[in-house]
Short mmCIF file of C-alpha atoms and ligand atoms in Angstrom, two decimals:
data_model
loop_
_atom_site.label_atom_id
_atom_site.label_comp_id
_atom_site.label_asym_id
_atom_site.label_seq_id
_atom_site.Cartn_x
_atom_site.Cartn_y
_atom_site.Cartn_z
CA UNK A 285 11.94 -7.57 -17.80
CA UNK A 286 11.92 -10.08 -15.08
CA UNK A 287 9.37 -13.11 -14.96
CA UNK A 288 8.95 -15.70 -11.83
CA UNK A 289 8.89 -19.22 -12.36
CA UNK A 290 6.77 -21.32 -9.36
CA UNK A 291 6.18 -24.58 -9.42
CA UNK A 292 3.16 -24.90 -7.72
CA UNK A 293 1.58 -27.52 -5.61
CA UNK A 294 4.17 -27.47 -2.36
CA UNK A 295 2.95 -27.21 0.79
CA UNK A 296 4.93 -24.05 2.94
CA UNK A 297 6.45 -24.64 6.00
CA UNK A 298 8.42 -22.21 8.25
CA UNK A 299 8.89 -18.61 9.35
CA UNK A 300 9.68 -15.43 7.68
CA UNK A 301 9.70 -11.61 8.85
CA UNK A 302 7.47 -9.42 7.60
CA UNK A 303 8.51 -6.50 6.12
CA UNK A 304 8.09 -2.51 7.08
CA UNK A 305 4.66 -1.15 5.18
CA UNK A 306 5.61 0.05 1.64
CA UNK A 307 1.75 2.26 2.56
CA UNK A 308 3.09 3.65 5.63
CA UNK A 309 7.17 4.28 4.76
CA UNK A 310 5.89 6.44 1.75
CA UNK A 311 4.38 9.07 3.68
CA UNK A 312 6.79 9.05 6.69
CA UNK A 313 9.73 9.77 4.16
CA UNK A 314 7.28 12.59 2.50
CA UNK A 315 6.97 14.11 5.90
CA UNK A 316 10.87 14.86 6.32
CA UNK A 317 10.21 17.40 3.76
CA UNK A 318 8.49 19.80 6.36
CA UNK A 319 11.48 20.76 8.39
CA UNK A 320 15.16 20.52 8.03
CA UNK A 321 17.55 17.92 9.93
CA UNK A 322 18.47 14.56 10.28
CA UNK A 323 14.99 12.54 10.20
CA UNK A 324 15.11 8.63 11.23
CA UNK A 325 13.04 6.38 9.90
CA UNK A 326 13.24 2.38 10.99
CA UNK A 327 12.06 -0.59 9.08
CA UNK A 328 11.81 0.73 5.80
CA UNK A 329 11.57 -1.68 3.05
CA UNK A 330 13.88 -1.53 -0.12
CA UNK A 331 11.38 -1.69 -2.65
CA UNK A 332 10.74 -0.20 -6.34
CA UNK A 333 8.32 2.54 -4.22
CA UNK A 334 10.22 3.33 -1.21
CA UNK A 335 13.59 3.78 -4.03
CA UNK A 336 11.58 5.99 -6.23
CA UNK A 337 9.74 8.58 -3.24
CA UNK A 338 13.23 8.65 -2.28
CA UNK A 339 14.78 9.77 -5.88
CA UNK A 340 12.26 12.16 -5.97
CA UNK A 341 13.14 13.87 -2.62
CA UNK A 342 16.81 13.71 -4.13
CA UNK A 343 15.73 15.76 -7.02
CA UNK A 344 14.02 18.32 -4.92
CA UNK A 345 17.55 18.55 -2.90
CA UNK A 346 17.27 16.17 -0.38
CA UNK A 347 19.84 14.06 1.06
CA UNK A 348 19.65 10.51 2.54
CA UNK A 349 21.59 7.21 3.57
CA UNK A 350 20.52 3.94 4.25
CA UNK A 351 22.22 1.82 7.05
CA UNK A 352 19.96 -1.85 6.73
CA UNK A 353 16.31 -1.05 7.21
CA UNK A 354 16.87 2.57 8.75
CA UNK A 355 16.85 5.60 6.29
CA UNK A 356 18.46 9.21 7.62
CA UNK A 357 16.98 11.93 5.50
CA UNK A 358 17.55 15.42 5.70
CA UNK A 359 15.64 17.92 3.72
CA UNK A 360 17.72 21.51 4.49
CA UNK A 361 19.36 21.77 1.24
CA UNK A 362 15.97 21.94 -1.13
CA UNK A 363 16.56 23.57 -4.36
CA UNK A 364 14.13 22.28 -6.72
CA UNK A 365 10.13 22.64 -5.56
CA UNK A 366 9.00 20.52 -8.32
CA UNK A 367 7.93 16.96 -8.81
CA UNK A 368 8.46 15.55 -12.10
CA UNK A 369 6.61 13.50 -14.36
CA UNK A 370 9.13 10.76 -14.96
CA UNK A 371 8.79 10.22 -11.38
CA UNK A 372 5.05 10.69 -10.60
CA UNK A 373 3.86 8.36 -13.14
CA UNK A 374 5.74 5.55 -11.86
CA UNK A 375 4.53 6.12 -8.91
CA UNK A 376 0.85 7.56 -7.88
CA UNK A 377 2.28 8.68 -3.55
CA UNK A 378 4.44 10.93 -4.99
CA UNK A 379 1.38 13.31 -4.66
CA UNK A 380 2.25 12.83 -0.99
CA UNK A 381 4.99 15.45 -1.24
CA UNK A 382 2.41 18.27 -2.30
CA UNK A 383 1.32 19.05 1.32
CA UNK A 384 4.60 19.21 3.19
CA UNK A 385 6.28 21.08 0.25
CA UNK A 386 3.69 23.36 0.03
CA UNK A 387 3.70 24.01 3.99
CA UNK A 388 7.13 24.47 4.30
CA UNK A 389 8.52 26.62 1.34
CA UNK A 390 4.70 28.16 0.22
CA UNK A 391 5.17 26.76 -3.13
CA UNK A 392 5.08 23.54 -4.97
CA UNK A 393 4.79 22.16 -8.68
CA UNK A 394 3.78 18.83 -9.05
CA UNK A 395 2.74 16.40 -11.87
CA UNK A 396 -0.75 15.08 -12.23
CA UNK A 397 -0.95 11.49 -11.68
CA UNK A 398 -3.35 10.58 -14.56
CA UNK A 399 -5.13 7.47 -14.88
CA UNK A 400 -3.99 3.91 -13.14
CA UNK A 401 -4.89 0.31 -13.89
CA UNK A 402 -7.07 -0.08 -10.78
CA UNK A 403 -9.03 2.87 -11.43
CA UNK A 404 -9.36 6.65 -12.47
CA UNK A 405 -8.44 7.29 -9.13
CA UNK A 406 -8.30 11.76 -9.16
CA UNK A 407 -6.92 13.81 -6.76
CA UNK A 408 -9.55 15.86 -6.49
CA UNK A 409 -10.44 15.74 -2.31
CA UNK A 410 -6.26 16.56 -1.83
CA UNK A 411 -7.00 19.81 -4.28
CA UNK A 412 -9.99 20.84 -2.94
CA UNK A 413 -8.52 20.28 0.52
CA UNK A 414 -5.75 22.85 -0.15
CA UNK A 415 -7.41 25.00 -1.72
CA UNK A 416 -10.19 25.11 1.28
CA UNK A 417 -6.37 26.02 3.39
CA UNK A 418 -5.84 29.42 1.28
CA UNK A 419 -3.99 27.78 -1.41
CA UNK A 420 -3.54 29.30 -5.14
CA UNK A 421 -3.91 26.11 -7.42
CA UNK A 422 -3.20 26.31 -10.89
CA UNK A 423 -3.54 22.89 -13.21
CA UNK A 424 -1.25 23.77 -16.27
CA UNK A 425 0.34 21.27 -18.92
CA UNK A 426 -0.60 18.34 -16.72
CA UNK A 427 0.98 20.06 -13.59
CA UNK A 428 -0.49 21.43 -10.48
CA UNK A 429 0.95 24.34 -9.42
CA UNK A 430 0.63 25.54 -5.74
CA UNK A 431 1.34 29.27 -4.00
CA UNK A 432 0.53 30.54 -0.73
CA UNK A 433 1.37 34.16 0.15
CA UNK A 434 1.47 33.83 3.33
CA UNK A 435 1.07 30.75 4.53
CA UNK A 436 -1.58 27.63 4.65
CA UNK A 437 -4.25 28.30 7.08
CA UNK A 438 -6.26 26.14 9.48
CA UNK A 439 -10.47 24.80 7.89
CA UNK A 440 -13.10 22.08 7.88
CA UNK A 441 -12.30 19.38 5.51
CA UNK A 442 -14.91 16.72 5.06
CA UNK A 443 -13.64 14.34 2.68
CA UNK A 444 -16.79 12.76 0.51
CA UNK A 445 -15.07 9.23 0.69
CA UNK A 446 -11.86 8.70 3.30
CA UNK A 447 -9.03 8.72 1.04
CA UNK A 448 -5.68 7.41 2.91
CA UNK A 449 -3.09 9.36 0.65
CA UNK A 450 -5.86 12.41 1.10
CA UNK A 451 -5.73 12.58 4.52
CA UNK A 452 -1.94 11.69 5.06
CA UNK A 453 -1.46 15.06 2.80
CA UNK A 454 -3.78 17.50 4.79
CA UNK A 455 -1.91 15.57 7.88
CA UNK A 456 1.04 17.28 6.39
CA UNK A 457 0.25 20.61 4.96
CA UNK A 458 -2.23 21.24 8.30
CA UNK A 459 0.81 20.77 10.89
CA UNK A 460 2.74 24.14 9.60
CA UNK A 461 -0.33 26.12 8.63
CA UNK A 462 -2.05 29.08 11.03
CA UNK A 463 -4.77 28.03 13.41
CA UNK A 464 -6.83 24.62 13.72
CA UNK A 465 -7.77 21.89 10.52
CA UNK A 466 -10.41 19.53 11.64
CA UNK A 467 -10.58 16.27 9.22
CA UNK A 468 -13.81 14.89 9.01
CA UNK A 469 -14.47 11.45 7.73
CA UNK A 470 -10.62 10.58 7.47
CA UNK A 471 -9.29 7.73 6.44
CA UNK A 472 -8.63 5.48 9.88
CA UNK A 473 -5.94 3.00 8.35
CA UNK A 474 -3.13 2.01 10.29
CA UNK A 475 -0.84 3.84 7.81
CA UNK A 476 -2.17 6.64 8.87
CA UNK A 477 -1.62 6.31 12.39
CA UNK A 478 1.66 5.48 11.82
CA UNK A 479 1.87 9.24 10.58
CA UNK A 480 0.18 10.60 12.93
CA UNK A 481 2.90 9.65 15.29
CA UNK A 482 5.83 11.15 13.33
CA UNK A 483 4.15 13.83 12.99
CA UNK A 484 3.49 13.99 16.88
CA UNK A 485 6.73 12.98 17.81
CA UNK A 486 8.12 16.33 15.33
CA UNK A 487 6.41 18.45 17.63
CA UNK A 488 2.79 18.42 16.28
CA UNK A 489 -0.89 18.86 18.09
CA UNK A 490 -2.94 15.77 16.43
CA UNK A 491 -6.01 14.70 17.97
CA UNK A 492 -8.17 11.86 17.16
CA UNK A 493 -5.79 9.13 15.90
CA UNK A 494 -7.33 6.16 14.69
CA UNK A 495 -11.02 7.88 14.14
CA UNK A 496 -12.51 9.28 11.29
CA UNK A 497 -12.17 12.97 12.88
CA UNK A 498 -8.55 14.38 12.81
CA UNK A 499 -7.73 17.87 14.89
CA UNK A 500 -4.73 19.23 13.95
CA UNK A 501 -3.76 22.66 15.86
CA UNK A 502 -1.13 23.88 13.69
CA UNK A 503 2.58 24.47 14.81
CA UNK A 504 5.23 27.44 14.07
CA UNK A 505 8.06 25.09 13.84
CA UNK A 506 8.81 21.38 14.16
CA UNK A 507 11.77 19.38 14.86
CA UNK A 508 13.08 16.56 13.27
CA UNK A 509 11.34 13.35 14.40
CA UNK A 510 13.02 9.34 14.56
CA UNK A 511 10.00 6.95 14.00
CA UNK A 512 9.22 2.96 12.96
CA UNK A 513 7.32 2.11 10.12
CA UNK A 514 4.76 -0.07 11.39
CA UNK A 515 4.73 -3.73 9.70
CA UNK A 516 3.14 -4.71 6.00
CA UNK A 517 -0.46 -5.65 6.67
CA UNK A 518 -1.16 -6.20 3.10
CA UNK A 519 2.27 -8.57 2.65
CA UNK A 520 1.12 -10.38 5.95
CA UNK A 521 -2.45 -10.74 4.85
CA UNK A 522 -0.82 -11.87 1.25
CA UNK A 523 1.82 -14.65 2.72
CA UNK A 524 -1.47 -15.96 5.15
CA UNK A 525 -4.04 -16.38 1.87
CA UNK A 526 -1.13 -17.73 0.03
CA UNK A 527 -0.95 -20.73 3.27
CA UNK A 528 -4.69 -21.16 2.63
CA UNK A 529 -4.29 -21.54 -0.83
CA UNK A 530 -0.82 -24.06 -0.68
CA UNK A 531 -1.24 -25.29 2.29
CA UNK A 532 1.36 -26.11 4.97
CA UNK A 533 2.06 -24.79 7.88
CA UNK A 534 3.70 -20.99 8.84
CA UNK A 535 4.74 -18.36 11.32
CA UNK A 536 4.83 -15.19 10.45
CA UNK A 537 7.42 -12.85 12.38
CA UNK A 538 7.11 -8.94 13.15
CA UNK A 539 3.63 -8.36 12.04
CA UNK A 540 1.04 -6.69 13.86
CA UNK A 541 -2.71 -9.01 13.86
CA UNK A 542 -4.50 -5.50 15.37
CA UNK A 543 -4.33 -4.54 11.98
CA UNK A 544 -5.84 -6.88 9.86
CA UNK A 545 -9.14 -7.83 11.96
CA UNK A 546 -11.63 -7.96 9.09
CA UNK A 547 -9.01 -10.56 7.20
CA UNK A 548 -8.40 -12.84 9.98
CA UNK A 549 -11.72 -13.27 10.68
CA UNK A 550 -12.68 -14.22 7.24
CA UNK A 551 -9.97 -16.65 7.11
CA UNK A 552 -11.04 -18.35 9.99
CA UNK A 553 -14.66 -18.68 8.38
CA UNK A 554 -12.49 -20.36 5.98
CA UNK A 555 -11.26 -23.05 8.15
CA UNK A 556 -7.99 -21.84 8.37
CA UNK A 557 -6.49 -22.22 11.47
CA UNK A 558 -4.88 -18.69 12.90
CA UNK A 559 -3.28 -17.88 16.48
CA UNK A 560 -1.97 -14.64 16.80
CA UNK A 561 0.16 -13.49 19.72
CA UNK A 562 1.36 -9.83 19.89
CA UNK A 563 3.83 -9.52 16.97
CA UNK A 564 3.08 -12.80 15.26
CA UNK A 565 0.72 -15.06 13.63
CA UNK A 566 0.96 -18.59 13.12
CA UNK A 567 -1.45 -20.02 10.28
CA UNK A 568 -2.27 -23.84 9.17
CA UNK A 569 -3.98 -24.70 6.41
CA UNK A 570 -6.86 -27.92 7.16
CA UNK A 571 -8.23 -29.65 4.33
CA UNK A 572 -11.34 -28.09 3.05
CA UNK A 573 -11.58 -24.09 2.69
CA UNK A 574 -15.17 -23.25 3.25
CA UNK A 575 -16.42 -20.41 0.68
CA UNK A 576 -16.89 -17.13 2.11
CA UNK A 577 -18.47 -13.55 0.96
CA UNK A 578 -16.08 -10.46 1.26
CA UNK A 579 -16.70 -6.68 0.48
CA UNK A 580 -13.78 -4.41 0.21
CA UNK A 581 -14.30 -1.39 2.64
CA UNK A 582 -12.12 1.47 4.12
CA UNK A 583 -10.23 0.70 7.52
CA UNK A 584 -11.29 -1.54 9.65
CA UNK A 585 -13.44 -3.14 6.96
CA UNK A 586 -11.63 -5.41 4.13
CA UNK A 587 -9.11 -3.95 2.13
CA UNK A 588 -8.89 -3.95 -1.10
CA UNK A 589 -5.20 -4.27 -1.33
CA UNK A 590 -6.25 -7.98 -0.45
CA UNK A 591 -9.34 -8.61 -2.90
CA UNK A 592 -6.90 -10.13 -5.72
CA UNK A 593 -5.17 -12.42 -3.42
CA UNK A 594 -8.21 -13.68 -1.72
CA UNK A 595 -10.00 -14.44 -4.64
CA UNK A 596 -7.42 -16.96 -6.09
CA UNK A 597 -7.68 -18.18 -2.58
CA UNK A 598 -11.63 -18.74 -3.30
CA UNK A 599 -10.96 -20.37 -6.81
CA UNK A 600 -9.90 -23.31 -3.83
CA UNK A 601 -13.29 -23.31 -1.74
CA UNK A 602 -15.84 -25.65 -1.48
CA UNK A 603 -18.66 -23.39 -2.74
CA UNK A 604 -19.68 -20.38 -4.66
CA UNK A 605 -18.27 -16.81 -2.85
CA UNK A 606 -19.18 -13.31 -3.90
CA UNK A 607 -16.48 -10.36 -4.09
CA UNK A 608 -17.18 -6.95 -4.28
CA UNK A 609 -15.14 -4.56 -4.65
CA UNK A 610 -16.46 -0.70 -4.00
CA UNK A 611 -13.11 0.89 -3.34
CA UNK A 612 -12.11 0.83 -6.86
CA UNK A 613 -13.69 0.70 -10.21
CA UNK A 614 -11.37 -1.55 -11.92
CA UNK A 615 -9.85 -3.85 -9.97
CA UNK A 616 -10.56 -7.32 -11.60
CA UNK A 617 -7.61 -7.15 -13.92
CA UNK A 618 -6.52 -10.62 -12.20
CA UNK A 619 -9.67 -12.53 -12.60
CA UNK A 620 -9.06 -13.15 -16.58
CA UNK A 621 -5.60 -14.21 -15.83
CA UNK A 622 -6.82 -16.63 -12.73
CA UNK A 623 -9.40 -17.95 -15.53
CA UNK A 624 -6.46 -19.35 -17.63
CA UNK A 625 -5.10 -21.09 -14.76
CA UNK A 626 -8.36 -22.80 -14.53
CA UNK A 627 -10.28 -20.48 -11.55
CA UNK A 628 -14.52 -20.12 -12.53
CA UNK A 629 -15.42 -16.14 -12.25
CA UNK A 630 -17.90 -14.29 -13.48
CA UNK A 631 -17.96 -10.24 -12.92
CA UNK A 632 -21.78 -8.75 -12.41
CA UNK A 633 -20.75 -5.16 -12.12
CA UNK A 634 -18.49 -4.73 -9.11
CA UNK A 635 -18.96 -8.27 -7.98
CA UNK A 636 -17.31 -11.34 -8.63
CA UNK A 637 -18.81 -14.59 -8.52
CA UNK A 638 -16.34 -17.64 -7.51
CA UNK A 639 -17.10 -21.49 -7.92
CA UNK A 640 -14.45 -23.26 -6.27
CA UNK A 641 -12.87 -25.98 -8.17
CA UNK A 642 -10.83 -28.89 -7.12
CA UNK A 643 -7.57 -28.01 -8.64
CA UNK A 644 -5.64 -24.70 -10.33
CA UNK A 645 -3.08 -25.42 -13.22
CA UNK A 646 0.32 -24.09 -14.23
CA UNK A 647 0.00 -21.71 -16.64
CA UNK A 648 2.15 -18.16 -18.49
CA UNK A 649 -0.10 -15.22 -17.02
CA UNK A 650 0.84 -11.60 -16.64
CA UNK A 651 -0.76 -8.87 -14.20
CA UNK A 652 -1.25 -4.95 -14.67
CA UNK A 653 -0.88 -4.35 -11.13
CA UNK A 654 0.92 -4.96 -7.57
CA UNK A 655 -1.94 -7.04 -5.99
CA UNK A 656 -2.95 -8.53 -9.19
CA UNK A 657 0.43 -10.34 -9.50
CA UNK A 658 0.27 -10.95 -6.16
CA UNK A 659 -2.95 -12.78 -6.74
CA UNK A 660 -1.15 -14.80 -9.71
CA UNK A 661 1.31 -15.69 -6.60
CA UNK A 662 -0.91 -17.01 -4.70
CA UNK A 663 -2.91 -19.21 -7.25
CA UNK A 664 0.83 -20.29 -8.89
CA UNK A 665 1.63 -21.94 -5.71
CA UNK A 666 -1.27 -24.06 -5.67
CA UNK A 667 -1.89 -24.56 -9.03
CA UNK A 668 -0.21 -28.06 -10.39
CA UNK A 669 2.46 -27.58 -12.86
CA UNK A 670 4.38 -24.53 -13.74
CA UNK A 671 3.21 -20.83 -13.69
CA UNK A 672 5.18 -18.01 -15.61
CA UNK A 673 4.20 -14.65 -14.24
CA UNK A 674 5.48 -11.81 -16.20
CA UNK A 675 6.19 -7.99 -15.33
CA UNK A 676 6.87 -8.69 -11.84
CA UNK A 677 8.31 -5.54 -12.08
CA UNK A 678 4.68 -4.86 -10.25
CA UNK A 679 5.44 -7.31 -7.11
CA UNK A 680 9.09 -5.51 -6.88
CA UNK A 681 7.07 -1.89 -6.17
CA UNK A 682 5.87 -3.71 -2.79
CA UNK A 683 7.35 -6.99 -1.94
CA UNK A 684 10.55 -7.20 -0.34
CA UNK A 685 12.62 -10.57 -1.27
CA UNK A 686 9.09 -12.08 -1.71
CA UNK A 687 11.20 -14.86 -4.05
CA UNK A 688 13.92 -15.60 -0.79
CA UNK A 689 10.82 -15.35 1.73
CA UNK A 690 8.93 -18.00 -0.58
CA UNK A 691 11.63 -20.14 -0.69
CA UNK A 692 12.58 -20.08 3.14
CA UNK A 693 9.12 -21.63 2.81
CA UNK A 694 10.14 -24.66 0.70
CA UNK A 695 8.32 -23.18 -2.31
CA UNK A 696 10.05 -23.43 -5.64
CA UNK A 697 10.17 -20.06 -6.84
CA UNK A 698 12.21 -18.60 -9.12
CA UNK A 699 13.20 -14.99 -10.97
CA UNK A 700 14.50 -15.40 -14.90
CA UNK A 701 15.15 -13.15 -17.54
CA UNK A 702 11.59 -12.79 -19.73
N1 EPU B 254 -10.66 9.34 -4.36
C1 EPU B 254 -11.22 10.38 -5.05
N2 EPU B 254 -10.58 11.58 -5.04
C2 EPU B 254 -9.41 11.78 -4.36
C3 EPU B 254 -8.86 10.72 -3.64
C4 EPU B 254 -9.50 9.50 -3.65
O1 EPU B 254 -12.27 10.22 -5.67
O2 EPU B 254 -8.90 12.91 -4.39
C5 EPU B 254 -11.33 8.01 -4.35
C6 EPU B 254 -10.48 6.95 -5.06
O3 EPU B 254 -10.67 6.98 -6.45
C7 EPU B 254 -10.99 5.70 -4.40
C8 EPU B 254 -11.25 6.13 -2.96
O4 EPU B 254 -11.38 7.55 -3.02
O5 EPU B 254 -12.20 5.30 -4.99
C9 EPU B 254 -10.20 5.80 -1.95
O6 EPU B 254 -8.92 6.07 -2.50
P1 EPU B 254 -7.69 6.53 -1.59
O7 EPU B 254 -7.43 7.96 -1.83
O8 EPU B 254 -7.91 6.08 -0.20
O9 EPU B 254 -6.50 5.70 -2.24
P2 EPU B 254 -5.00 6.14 -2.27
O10 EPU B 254 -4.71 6.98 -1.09
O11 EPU B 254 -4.67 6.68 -3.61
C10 EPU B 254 -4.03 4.18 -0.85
C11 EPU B 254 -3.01 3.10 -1.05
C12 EPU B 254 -3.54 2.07 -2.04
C13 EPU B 254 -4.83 1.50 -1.45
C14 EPU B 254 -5.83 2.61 -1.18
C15 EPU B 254 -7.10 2.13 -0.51
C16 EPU B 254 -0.94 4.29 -0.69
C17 EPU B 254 0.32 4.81 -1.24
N3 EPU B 254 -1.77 3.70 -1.55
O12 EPU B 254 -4.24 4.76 -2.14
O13 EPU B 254 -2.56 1.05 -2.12
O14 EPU B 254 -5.39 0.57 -2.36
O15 EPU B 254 -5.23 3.61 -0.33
O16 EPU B 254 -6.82 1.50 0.68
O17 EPU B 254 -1.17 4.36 0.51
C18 EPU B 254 -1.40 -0.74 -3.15
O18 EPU B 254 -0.59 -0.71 -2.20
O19 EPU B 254 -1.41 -1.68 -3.98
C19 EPU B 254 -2.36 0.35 -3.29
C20 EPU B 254 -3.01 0.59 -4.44
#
């Protein structure tokens, strides 16, 4: 296993490209499984994820070549209607191939994802969902099993709590099935829009992109689609806290500001300095970083896919900042980790209290999760002396060449053999 070496305390300078959206390329390459034909999908990132949904549409038959950051994929030739374990417990999405597969060929077997170390984290709303469509769902030696005789048909969802994978799958099983699927109280992040358009661009009726009501009039056939993956919010979002914390000065190229509105304002009630223009942000660091409260939230509010990284940010304020997270049960796995680097938390339930302190230090920490060690990041590059992160086999699921993009920065960052 890999571990990265940063030696912290360098201010970053320059410009780097953000990345395609691990979020959003996982469910565009699950939607090439609901018709055969060459799909196109740009600005995909090579990641640990985006390699393993794509293994797993191999096993089910699928073929695919990459040319640079565009992926072909055609689905004709499935043979195999099953998801495995080995492949869904690496990775959670892989549920994502449930509602195409299911649309398409009336039948799908796929393994229960099980626990996570952010949370419990069931299925349950993408089961119900199906089932609410005429589906036969059987949950058998950690399996579910899915028939339809004839077909998925058209209902009401109303999801208790808007779950983005949820509502990319009904997106995907409601575009083949008979008559109309309303989706009430779906998830509204930009991921989801990005869908929305392949899915529209295949052939399909969607209404109400970007709100929390979805209208999907299903279709008898689609056609193959050619779509962009939208840029990585969350790696934007990471590489601007990560300016806060180190300080320096950066642009950030091929990123989209529309989509991270609750973040950029609470970095500018930091003190950071931020000017977007369309496809860009440009972010400077002054000296103080005022304390601030954040509350994770679905789409447009925070997201928690940034909690981790913005609280080793707020290890760096001037104050005392609450953080509470109410997306996920356990996601706090970083703050004992930031703690031996020096960073004052306390947890009180599903809040953490921050006291800002002067100065992080060096120090060998290891994280259970993607943002977690994204977190560790973050505080490693301010910290003084040297950090050791280990299992960065997380931070390779969703962050392309963050090690060369750090660098291009001037940071001293570095991947060795644990
Ligand atoms: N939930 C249920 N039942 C379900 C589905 C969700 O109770 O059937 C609950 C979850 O336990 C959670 C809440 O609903 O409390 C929202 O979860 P959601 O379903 O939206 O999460 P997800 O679709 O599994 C995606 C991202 C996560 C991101 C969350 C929240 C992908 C592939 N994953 O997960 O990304 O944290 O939405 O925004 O899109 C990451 O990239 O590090 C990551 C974890």
């Amino acid at each position: 296993m890999d571990k990265l070496i940063i030696e912290g305390g360098r201010k970053l300078h320059g410009e780097i490209r953000i990345s395609g959206a691990k979020n959003a390329a996982l469910p565009l390459i699950a939607a090439t499984l609901l018709i055969p034909g060459w799909h196109v999908i740009h600005n995909v990132p090579d990641l640990r994820d985006t390699r393993t949904i794509l293994v797993l549409l191999e096993s089910l038959g699928a073929i695919w070549k990459r040319e640079g950051e565009t992926l072909s994929i055609n689905t004709e030739t499935l043979n195999n209607l099953e998801a495995s374990y080995d492949l869904v417990k690496t990775m959670r999405a892989s549920i994502l191939v449930l509602g195409p597969l299911l649309a398409r060929m009336g039948k799908a077997r796929v393994s229960l994802p099980g626990g996570c170390a952010i949370g419990a984290r069931p299925i349950d709303f993408h089961l119900q969902a199906l089932t609410k469509m005429g589906a036969d769902l059987d949950l058998e030696d950690g399996y579910v099993s899915a028939f339809t005789d004839d077909g998925l048909s058209g209902a009401t969802i109303c999801f208790d709590v808007p779950s983005v994978t949820g509502t990319e799958n009904i997106l995907m099983a409601a575009v083949l099935a008979k008559g109309v699927t309303v989706i009430k109280n779906a998830a509204r992040e930009p991921e989801v829009g990005n869908l929305v358009d392949m899915l529209i661009s295949m052939g399909a009726d969607i209404a109400g992109r970007d709100t929390d009501q979805l209208t999907i009039h299903g279709a008898k056939s689609l056609m193959p689609a050619e779509v962009t993956t939208i840029p990585d919010r969350i790696e934007t979002g990471t590489y601007l806290i990560a300016v806060g914390a180190a300080g320096g000065e950066v642009t950030l190229k091929n990123c989209n500001p529309a989509h991270l509105p609750a973040l950029l304002e609470k970095l500018r009630a930091t003190g950071l300095i931020i000017k977007e223009s369309v496809n860009s942000i440009f972010v400077s660091k002054p000296s103080i970083v005022h304390s601030i409260d954040i509350k994770t939230q679905p789409y447009p509010g925070f997201p928690t896919d940034l909690q981790a990284q913005l609280m080793a940010l707020m290890s760096l304020s001037n104050g005392l900042s609450v953080i509470t997270e109410t997306i996920f049960e356990n996601r706090f796995m970083h703050v004992a980790e930031l703690k031996r680097m020096g960073a004052e938390i306390q947890i009180n339930g599903n809040s953490a209290i921050v006291k800002g302190v002067k100065q992080l230090r060096g120090a060998q920490v290891m994280a259970t999760d993607l943002r977690a060690s994204a977190s560790l990041v973050v505080a490693g590059l301010a910290a003084k002396g040297v950090t050791e992160i280990s299992r960065i086999y997380h931070l390779e699921r969703g962050y392309e060449n963050m090690v060369e993009k750090l660098q291009a920065l001037g940071a001293r960052v570095s991947k060795e053999k644990d």
